[in-house]
Each structure stands twice: as C-alpha cells, then as structure tokens.
Amino acid sequence: MIEQVPSAKVTGLFHRNLTGEVTKELHKAGLMEYYVMPSRSVTLHKRRAPFGLIFEHGIVDDPADRVIAFVPPSWGRSVANVMIRGADLSRPGRGSVLVEQVVISRAHELCDPSGNVCMSEDSFPDGPARLRDGLTGICCIVQRGQGEAVARVALETGACVPFITFGRGTGLRDKLGLLRITIDAEKEIALFAATSYDAETIMDIIIDVTKLDQPGMGFIHLFPLEGGLLNMKVFRGRHQHAASVEQIVAAIDEMKGDSRWRTVGEDLQVNGKAPRTYLRGLQCLNCICDEGKGENLVNAAVEAGAPGATTSRMHYAGRRRFGDAGISPARECITMIIQPSQVEAITDAMEAEGAFDDETHGFFILSPVTKAFTYMGPV
Amino acid sequence: MEAPRQPTEKKIHIGFRRAMMLIVPYVWKRIRAQVQSVWLIIVYLLLFQALVLRLAVDDALVISAGLVIVILGLTLFLEGLFLGLMSLGEAIGLRLPRKSGITVILAFSFILGVGATFAEPAIGILRMAGSSVLAWEAPLLFLLLNKHADFLVYAVAIGVGIAVMAGMLRFMYNLSLKPFIYVLVGGLVVLSAWAWFDPNLRHVTGLAWDCGAVTTGPVTVPLVLALGVGISRVVSGSPSGGGSGFGVVTLASLLPILAVLILSVFLGSSVPQPMEETFFFGPGNRSSAETLFKNRDAMRAYAFRTASEESQALLFEGGREEMLRELGRMTEDEEARSAVFGSDPEVLRRWAVERGSESQRRAVFGTEEALREAVNRYFRDDVSSLETGDLARSAVAASARAIIPLTIFLLVVLVLVLREKLPRADEVMLGILLAFVGMAFLTVGIELGLARLGNQVGGKLPALFKSVPLEEKRSTVTNFDPGTVVTALTSEGERTSFFFMRQEGENVKTVPYDPACYDEKSGTYTFTPLRGPIFEGWGGFSGILVLLLFAFIMGYGATLAEPALNALAVTVEELTVGTFRKTTLIQAVAVGVGAGIVLGVAKIIWNVPLAWLILPPYVLLLLITALSSEEYVNIGWDSAGVTTGPVTVPLVLAMGLGIGSQVGGIEGFGILAAASVCPILSVLLVGLVVNWKRRRALGGEREPSVPEVVYD
C-alpha cells in the first residue's frame, strides 16, 4: 500500500473526436496510465428564428471526454502541455486543461503514480508555458437535468465552457430502505474553472439559479488550481472577423500576464439575499475503485460519518490492466466532501471494507476545498 | 451530497404519511410520463374513428378500462426493467468477463439468447399475420406456421443464441459492427433475391424478415442491452464512445432471418409447390398434401374451415355423399367428431350455420325445424362474450414465462457461477416483481383496449377509398316476410326495392332489399350495411392518401409508447452523457416506423412484391452505414430491433389485415419488416447531420493563416 504521496492531477477536457489524438500524444510522451470519464461539453449558440430574428441563446451539447492523469508533482505542467499539443488547444473551442496539486492519501500498489511517467523530462515539450495562473476550479453537483442551468451560468458569465458528467448520489437516500427508489439518485456534475476574482461571484449566481440553498438540490465547491488553459469559446456560430473575441481575449490575457483586467465581479454582484454561511477548509476525498465495489465503500464511509457521496463511472486505461490480478478497466470514482478531522476515520473504515484488496484496487486522493456551499438545515 | 454532519443512525424510519409524500410524487411522475407517451395514439385512434370514419366506438367502456390498464402496465413494466432486469443484466455483464473464461461467456450468451426466444415466442404474432395463408397457395409458409411451427421457433432461437454469442465476441475483441452488417445484410439480400425465383420460398421471405423484426421482445432487448453495456465496459479497449454495448440487438434481428431462410430451404424440397385448390385436395396429390398436416383428420378439419365444398368432398373416397354421411355420423359419434371438430357439439353446429352449404347443414341438423331454430339462436347471440378471467390468467402465464425463467437463470449464474452477491438485492427483486406485474397488465390492457380499438379502426380503413361491408353490424331478420318489401322509383324510373325496419331503441329506417340475401328455407334475411368510400376525389386516390397519412401517424404514435425503445433511449442517453438525447432517438425512430408502415400499407394496397419493399432500403442502408460513425451505426441498427414491440405490432397487424382482407392480399407479412428498416435509415441520417455539424464546429475555426512574406 502507498501512503501520503504528493501528486499532480492533470484533468483534460476535450471534445470526443480529439481524445484519440490526446491519448496518442500521452503515450508518445511516456505516460501510460490515465482515466477517461465520458462527459459532454455545453456551448451556447444563437438560435435563429425565421426573418432573421434571434430569440434565444440555445444550448448545444457535444460528446466530450474528461481525461485524468496522476503524475509526480513537478510533471503536472509538462503533462498539461502534452495534452495542449495533442488536442491543439491553442485554437479556441477544442477543450480545457486543469492542473491541481493533490495528495494520494492511500492506494493499492498497482495505483502508484510515481511510475506513471517513464521518460525523461526532455521528451516533454517545454516551450512557453501556456498555462494561465490565477484560476479557481468550480465543481457543482446537482440533480439530473439541472446541469444545463449551471452550465448556462458558466457560459453567460464568460467563465469558460463547462463539462458535465453523470453520477449517482448517495446520502440520505440509502438510509430509507426500499423507499429510496422514490428519490432520484441521478446527478449531474459540472466542472469548469474561472479566474479566481470571479469564481466566488459565479458560485453565488449558481447558488441562486439552481436554488442550492434549499434541501436536496446539490452541492458546489471551489478548489485551487495550479494552472490551466480554458476553452473560452462559449458561443458557437459563424462570426465575421479575422479573429474571434475568444482569440482576442486569450491574446490580451497573455500580454497582461493574467486575467484580472477582465474581472466582471462588480457587475455580477448578487444583492438582496441573506448572507450565506459557506463551508470553508474542507477536504475533497476522491476514491477510485473497481466498478461494483463502490457501493460497499460508500456505505462504510457513510457509517464512519461521511455525509454522502457521488459516484461516477470512469474508464481506466493503463499498461497494468491486463491479467487476472490487474485493474479492471471499468472503474468508479467516489467523491466526498468532508471535514479534515474526518479523513482518518473515513479512510480507515473504507480500508476495513476492503478498499485496497486485489478486487477493488482502491486509490484515494485528497485535495483541498477552499469554499463550499449546500443546504445546511434550519440554523 | 449533504453537508458534513455528525454520524447518523444507519436507517431512518419514516412514518406512513411521510412515506406517502415520497411515493405519491414518484408514482405520479412515472404515470405522467407514460400518459405522455401513449396519449397521441389513443386520442388519434378515437378521433379518427369518430370524426373521419364517423362510427361510434363499440365497447367504449371496456376499451377505456383497457387503456388505463395499458398505462399502468407500461409504467410498472418500465420501472421494473430499470430497477430489476437491467441492473441485473449489467451486474452480470460487469462481472462475467472478470471471473470466467471465454467458453463460459459464450455458453452463457447462447443459453440466454435461446432462452429469451422461448420466453417470448413471437409465433403467436406471426400466426396472426399469417392467419389468411392458404395451404395450397403457399404450402411451405403454411407448414412453417402450423405443423412445423416449433421448427420455426427453434430456428429463431438458435439464430438469437448465435447472435448473442457473436455480439459478446464483438465486445471482447473490440470489433466494429459494420463488417457484421455488410456480410449479414449482403448475404440476406442475395438469399432473398434468390428465394424470389422459387414460388414456395418467395412466400416465406416475408415471414423470415418479419421473424427478425418480431423476435426481439420487450424483455429480451433491455436485458441483452444491459448485459452488453456491462461486458463492454469491462473488456473494451477503447476508453469511451457511445456505441459500446450496443449491436447485439442488431445481430439478434438479422441472424434469425438467416436461420429461418435456411430452415425453409431445407424443408422446401419435401413440400409441394403452390397449386390450384382442387388439385391440392385431389386424390393424385393426397400423399404430398398430407405432409403439411399432422394427419388426415387435421387435413379434413382444415378443409372444412377454409376450402370450398367441392374440395372438401374430394377428401372422402365416396365423394359428396360420403362426406355428408360422415357429417351426419359426427353429430352422434363423439369420437368421429372430436377428431375433426373437437368434442364440443356446439362447434360443429356453429360451423354448419356459418360456413356449411345447404346440404351440409341438412346433414348436421337433420330437420328443417332444427336448422331454423339453430340459425335463430346463433344469429341472436352472435356477440362472443368477453372472457376476462381467461384473459387475465393467460396474461399472467405469458408474463411469468417471459420473465421468471430468465431471471432465475441470471440469478443462478450470478450466485453459483460467478459467486457474487446480488447488488442492491431488494431493489432488483422489487424491479422483477414490478416487471412481472407490469407485463401482465400490459398484455391484458392491450388485449382489452388498444388492440380492440385498433381492430375497430383497422377493419374500417378501406372505407376511406372503397365501400366496405360493416361485418360486425351484420344483422339477421328472422321470420322475414317478403311481403313487406316496397319498391321505389328513382328519378330515371329505375326500380329499387327496400323494406322498413325498426330495431330496438332506434327509429324506423330503410334497408335496401337484395333477393340474394333472403334465405327462404330458414326464413331469414341477412344484410350487412355498407360504408364508404368516404373520400372519393381523384378516383379514390384521395382516400388512399388519407389512409397512408393515417398509417404514418399511427406508426409514429404507437412507437412513442414502445417500452423497449424507451429502455434503449434511456441507455443511450446515459452512455452518451446526455449528448444523444432520449427524445431525439425516440422521435427519429418513430418517424422511421411511421414511414415504414406507410411502405407496408402501400405494399398491401397495390400488391407490391415484398422484395421491392425490403431489398432496396437495405441496399441503401449498407451505403449509409459505410458513411456513418460507429456510434450511430450501433444505435441506429439496434433501434430497428426494438421498434416492433407489444404496442405497435397488434395495431399494425390489425390495420394490415383489415386492409388486406378488403383488397385481397395474401398475408400480412412484410409490414413489420418494413417498419424496422426505416427507423435505421432515419437514425443514421440524424447521425450524419449531427456529426457533420459537430465536425464543422470543431474544425471550422482555423487560425487565420498569415501569408509568409519573403524579402529578397
């Protein structure tokens, strides 16, 4: 078993057609192990009515993939650059890359990320670091069907193109016995990023739009990013200029060195609402395990005090997957937001449930959560 | 996710009121969804009957009860599919490749495919479609539907078994579906074209293609789909892609066609060619004709029910006299009777009244008085009573057969072979129970409501373009007095005869008098009111246009309510994370089915050969398949298999047979096959458009290329 290994988590969000290119580049660069989560990207488009009237900004969904790689901390930016090159992300509208620093709290031996990069640093494109600083990740878990509302906020505030994956929630539901089937477990998880200046405002708008301050509606949290490249092309459609607005914004970002110049915070202020109590200083515990085992682990975690969890499916692609003892390609990822004080107890409980045996291949990742919000019950 | 809280107790107990607050919205939401999916077809059929055909809906109370039961049945069945059968299928799919070798997987797949076919035998549907097949016109088809119906089921079962095996192999080795389609469809097209030149095989091609459409029922499809999704998640080499997990249904619709065609080629050599009716029953053809029946008595029974009196007499050595003597003997001798007509003497008498010739009637009843009395009796209580109890029992039995053996097999595999616990056991068990109850409700409801309504509308449809007798309004006047007939003159001085009639609770009306309808011996006058043509413009063509439009909307509406399509669409939406929306797929398929049914109806009206209907679309499909992306090929071809389910089939057949009986089509085969080729086309076309848009969006924005300026 592996314990307390710092690591970089590189998340690439690409249009499905580009995934093949990206993984090819990753293989070339020596990175052999990654996870893929099917997702969809959401963009606005001008819906045209007859007589040239535009009446609404419609939403287009595209199939996309979330490619996640865990590498030693110093490799994060390099691997992100490989993804950028592979998917040609310098062109707007193709995808985003996020890099964050995490800690692998415990993991099965086969999940050791330190061996994940087997070539020397030279084989990575160094070039100019194209990643921007000063970004904050936003992850919002809502009821199935509400994802589009969250995505619309991200798009209309000009944050970036959000990516949505499906998940199943567990929490109160599983304590109801068979009555649980009356509560829909299906969730949508929207993941995107914004400049750190705007992230909190966007979070407030999302809370308003999706009524997260009411029971059972969902959960939102912000997490720090080391860097990222965002897909700014929130609009789809023809345009008549030599460069799109998104390209111009990206160019000015690069000249200014950061994106403070386009902070929109003041305009977006939400007023007239009672002050909200946010949750701060929490930890996000991600547990990746073989599919079918997650349910028991979640039950153990909930018994040990976890408030609830969201499970999504992911595909494991890696050189260690073959053979009987290997890791199953069908994996699932459990996400729990918990108090730092609970981490030990919950991980212990899940370990006792067999999280690190040869049929589960558990892989636990801890990452900080700067700010979070959900319904807290009558205060 | 909830906020961090203190550890809570393991289970929350909820009072009755709170539980109801959870259950009521849950149930209501699902019932509403089903109402949304069936309202179109119901309202449409009712309005068409009332406003276009201008006929009252008979048994309106029974039909509306039936429709309510359909909605409940669909709700329960779908919920049961999602909670029980599909979770179970996927759980096995996820574990099977990890825990067992390829031989176990293949054996499991084969048993599953064969078992699913036996559990949901579509032979009843096919028999209904072939109810008007005559032994002498299509001997091989007749043989397959009657004496060797079990061979037909075996052939289909083996076809489905091999298909599930091939589908699983495809997942394990990550093979594309396209080559399978090219080879199978190409082969089938060639084989069908070849069969066209053999008069016996020609009639069977329709049956074979329909077998492919019908075999994949509402239990099999979701189960196989869930299993495929599970297996392909564990074994697939490619990280993602919406198409993974699909394709088994496609193979399970194509391979049975092949199996049935091969079976008919084998049986075809020993079966007489189509021939004239009298020659068929003649003594020279006796031995070869008898191969089509179980024994001589079965052949006689068949002749009595369908053939002319002349042919019937040919079956008795002594000719006509011998036949009449035999009939007379049957009235007393139970043994002789039960071999041909069954032990109930009523059946024989009813047959004599309804189908028997003058002399046959006399042979059965003996005296004029007995005949007159019997005629009065049979025409009075013509309405067959509704056996609700029997219907419910048979529906429960069919539902049990469709669901219970398969679930037990799956549970045994999971627990004994894979040695795994059933995940969320209580939920799965509840789901299986719901599916079972729902299936039984659905069967009863369709029988009472939807099929009854469909039959009423379907039978009258030809009235749109020609005048048809309203058979169920046929009435008989007993003790008719020809003296009441009145003669009237037209403005040209032509004489027409009619008489006045007063039925209970109605005003006096005039009935045209036709001497041929008066039976002097029994003193009865039998008349059938006529209806139509309702649309006479363009020489009746406008009526046909209305009929085709009706067929389109009916196919469209019925497809929206298909449970297997719903299950497929939900799975597709789930696997594509919402990029391929459930409604998009259902709408595309429904439009396709509507178009297919229009083709099928056109076939019946103008008697278009089936080959023209099936082969060109499939050839076209091969081309479009080559152009389409793997994801859409998988989904599109699979949707063909799910379209023809419990809601569509009875409606389509009722319509097809209704029109066929008026315009003289041989059988109702081919509509279902046409209804399953068009949805593939529509889904693939949607796929082509969507993919073209996506590619344009992705590749459209190249960075403006700056021309390189070279300074010398």
Coordinates of C-alpha atoms in Angstrom, one line a residue, chain A residues 15-19 36 38-41 61-65 88 90-94 141 144 148 164-166 168 170-184 186-187 216 218-219 233 236-237 239 242 244 246-247 279 282 290-293 295-296 302-305 307-310 313-315 317 321 323-324 326-331 335-339 342 358-359 361 374-376, chain B residues 1-16 18-27 29-30 79 83 90-91 94-95 97-100 229-243 418-431 434 570-581 631-632 690-691 693-705:
Chain A
H15 CA -14.2 17.1 -27.5
R16 CA -14.6 13.4 -28.0
N17 CA -13.1 13.5 -31.5
L18 CA -9.9 14.8 -30.0
T19 CA -9.4 12.2 -27.3
V36 CA -11.3 8.7 -19.0
P38 CA -17.3 10.2 -20.7
S39 CA -18.9 13.7 -20.4
R40 CA -20.4 16.4 -22.5
S41 CA -19.4 19.9 -23.2
D61 CA -24.2 19.5 -26.3
D62 CA -21.2 17.8 -27.7
P63 CA -19.8 14.4 -26.6
A64 CA -16.6 15.0 -24.7
D65 CA -14.1 13.2 -22.5
D88 CA -4.2 21.7 -30.4
S90 CA -4.4 26.9 -28.8
R91 CA -7.4 27.0 -31.1
P92 CA -10.4 28.1 -29.1
G93 CA -13.3 25.7 -28.9
R94 CA -11.5 22.5 -28.5
I141 CA -23.1 18.6 -8.2
R144 CA -30.0 15.3 -13.1
E148 CA -27.7 22.8 -18.0
I164 CA -20.8 17.8 -17.4
T165 CA -20.5 14.1 -16.3
F166 CA -23.2 11.9 -14.8
R168 CA -25.2 8.8 -8.7
T170 CA -25.7 8.5 -2.1
G171 CA -26.6 10.1 1.2
L172 CA -29.9 10.3 3.0
R173 CA -31.3 8.2 0.2
D174 CA -29.7 5.0 1.3
K175 CA -31.0 5.2 4.8
L176 CA -34.6 5.0 3.6
G177 CA -34.7 1.2 2.9
L178 CA -36.6 0.3 -0.2
L179 CA -38.3 3.7 -0.2
R180 CA -35.1 5.0 -1.6
I181 CA -36.2 4.3 -5.1
T182 CA -38.6 7.1 -4.8
I183 CA -35.8 9.6 -4.7
D184 CA -33.8 10.0 -7.9
E186 CA -29.0 10.6 -10.7
K187 CA -26.9 13.6 -10.5
G216 CA -31.7 18.2 -1.6
G218 CA -27.0 19.8 -4.6
F219 CA -23.5 20.9 -3.6
K233 CA -15.3 29.7 -26.9
R236 CA -20.9 28.6 -31.3
G237 CA -21.7 30.1 -34.7
H239 CA -18.5 35.2 -37.0
A242 CA -10.4 37.8 -38.6
S244 CA -12.9 35.6 -32.7
E246 CA -12.2 34.5 -27.6
Q247 CA -8.9 34.6 -29.5
L279 CA -18.2 25.9 4.4
L282 CA -13.0 21.2 3.8
D290 CA -13.2 -1.2 -9.5
E291 CA -16.7 -0.8 -10.6
G292 CA -19.3 -2.6 -8.4
K293 CA -17.2 -2.2 -5.2
E295 CA -21.4 0.8 -3.0
N296 CA -19.9 -1.0 -0.1
V302 CA -21.3 7.0 5.5
E303 CA -21.3 4.8 8.6
A304 CA -18.0 6.4 9.6
G305 CA -19.5 9.8 9.3
P307 CA -22.4 13.0 4.9
G308 CA -22.9 11.5 1.4
A309 CA -21.1 10.7 -1.8
T310 CA -21.4 11.0 -5.5
R313 CA -18.1 5.8 -13.7
M314 CA -14.7 6.1 -15.4
H315 CA -12.6 4.0 -17.7
A317 CA -6.6 2.9 -19.5
R321 CA -4.8 -3.5 -16.7
G323 CA -4.0 -10.1 -16.4
D324 CA -6.3 -11.6 -13.8
G326 CA -4.9 -6.4 -13.0
I327 CA -7.0 -3.3 -12.5
S328 CA -10.4 -3.6 -14.2
P329 CA -10.9 -1.0 -17.0
A330 CA -14.4 -0.4 -15.5
R331 CA -13.7 1.8 -12.5
T335 CA -16.4 12.0 -4.4
M336 CA -16.9 13.1 -0.8
I337 CA -16.5 16.5 0.7
I338 CA -15.6 16.0 4.3
Q339 CA -14.1 17.8 7.3
Q342 CA -13.0 13.0 9.5
D358 CA -7.0 -7.2 -5.1
E359 CA -10.6 -7.0 -6.2
H361 CA -7.7 -1.6 -6.2
T374 CA -25.0 23.5 0.3
Y375 CA -28.3 23.5 2.3
M376 CA -27.3 23.2 5.9
Chain B
M1 CA -24.4 15.4 -1.3
E2 CA -25.3 16.7 2.1
A3 CA -23.4 18.9 4.4
P4 CA -20.9 17.4 6.8
R5 CA -22.9 16.3 9.8
Q6 CA -22.5 14.1 12.7
P7 CA -22.7 10.4 12.1
T8 CA -26.4 9.4 11.9
E9 CA -28.2 6.2 12.6
K10 CA -28.0 3.6 9.9
K11 CA -31.6 3.6 8.9
I12 CA -34.2 6.3 9.1
H13 CA -37.7 5.1 9.9
I14 CA -40.4 7.0 8.1
G15 CA -44.0 7.2 9.1
F16 CA -46.8 6.4 6.7
R18 CA -44.0 10.8 5.1
A19 CA -43.7 7.7 3.0
M20 CA -46.8 8.6 1.0
M21 CA -45.3 12.1 0.5
L22 CA -42.4 10.4 -1.2
I23 CA -44.3 7.7 -3.0
V24 CA -47.1 9.7 -4.5
P25 CA -45.0 12.2 -6.5
Y26 CA -42.7 9.3 -7.6
V27 CA -45.6 7.2 -8.9
K29 CA -44.2 11.4 -12.3
R30 CA -43.9 8.0 -13.9
E79 CA -39.8 0.8 -13.8
L83 CA -34.8 -1.3 -11.3
E90 CA -25.5 -5.1 -16.2
A91 CA -24.2 -6.6 -12.9
L94 CA -19.6 -6.4 -15.4
R95 CA -18.5 -9.5 -13.5
P97 CA -15.5 -11.3 -18.1
R98 CA -13.5 -10.8 -15.0
K99 CA -14.4 -14.1 -13.4
S100 CA -14.8 -16.6 -16.2
V229 CA -23.1 -2.4 -21.7
G230 CA -21.7 -4.2 -18.7
I231 CA -19.4 -6.5 -20.6
S232 CA -18.1 -3.9 -23.0
R233 CA -17.3 -1.6 -20.1
V234 CA -15.0 -4.2 -18.6
V235 CA -13.4 -5.6 -21.7
S236 CA -13.4 -2.8 -24.2
G237 CA -10.0 -1.5 -25.2
S238 CA -11.3 1.9 -26.2
P239 CA -11.8 4.3 -23.4
S240 CA -15.1 5.6 -24.3
G241 CA -17.6 6.0 -27.2
G242 CA -21.3 6.0 -27.0
G243 CA -21.6 2.9 -29.3
L418 CA -19.8 -16.0 -10.6
R419 CA -20.1 -16.4 -6.8
E420 CA -21.1 -12.8 -6.3
K421 CA -23.7 -11.2 -4.1
L422 CA -26.6 -9.6 -5.9
P423 CA -26.0 -5.9 -5.6
R424 CA -29.0 -3.9 -4.2
A425 CA -30.9 -7.2 -3.9
D426 CA -34.1 -5.7 -2.5
E427 CA -34.3 -3.1 -5.3
V428 CA -33.7 -5.8 -8.0
M429 CA -36.3 -8.1 -6.6
L430 CA -38.8 -5.3 -6.4
G431 CA -38.0 -4.5 -10.0
L434 CA -42.9 -4.8 -11.0
V570 CA -32.6 5.9 -21.7
T571 CA -29.5 3.7 -22.0
V572 CA -28.2 5.7 -25.0
E573 CA -28.7 9.0 -23.2
E574 CA -26.9 7.6 -20.1
L575 CA -24.0 6.3 -22.1
T576 CA -23.6 9.4 -24.1
V577 CA -23.8 11.6 -21.0
G578 CA -26.8 13.4 -22.5
T579 CA -25.4 14.3 -25.9
F580 CA -27.7 11.8 -27.7
R581 CA -31.0 12.8 -26.1
E631 CA -21.6 5.0 -32.6
Y632 CA -24.6 5.8 -34.8
V690 CA -25.3 15.7 -36.2
N691 CA -21.8 14.6 -37.0
K693 CA -22.4 19.8 -37.6
R694 CA -20.0 18.7 -35.0
R695 CA -17.1 18.4 -37.3
R696 CA -17.9 21.8 -38.7
A697 CA -18.0 23.3 -35.3
L698 CA -14.7 21.7 -34.3
G699 CA -12.7 22.3 -37.4
G700 CA -14.3 25.5 -38.5
E701 CA -12.1 27.9 -36.7
R702 CA -8.6 27.5 -38.0
E703 CA -6.2 30.3 -37.1
P704 CA -6.1 32.7 -40.0
S705 CA -3.1 31.7 -42.0

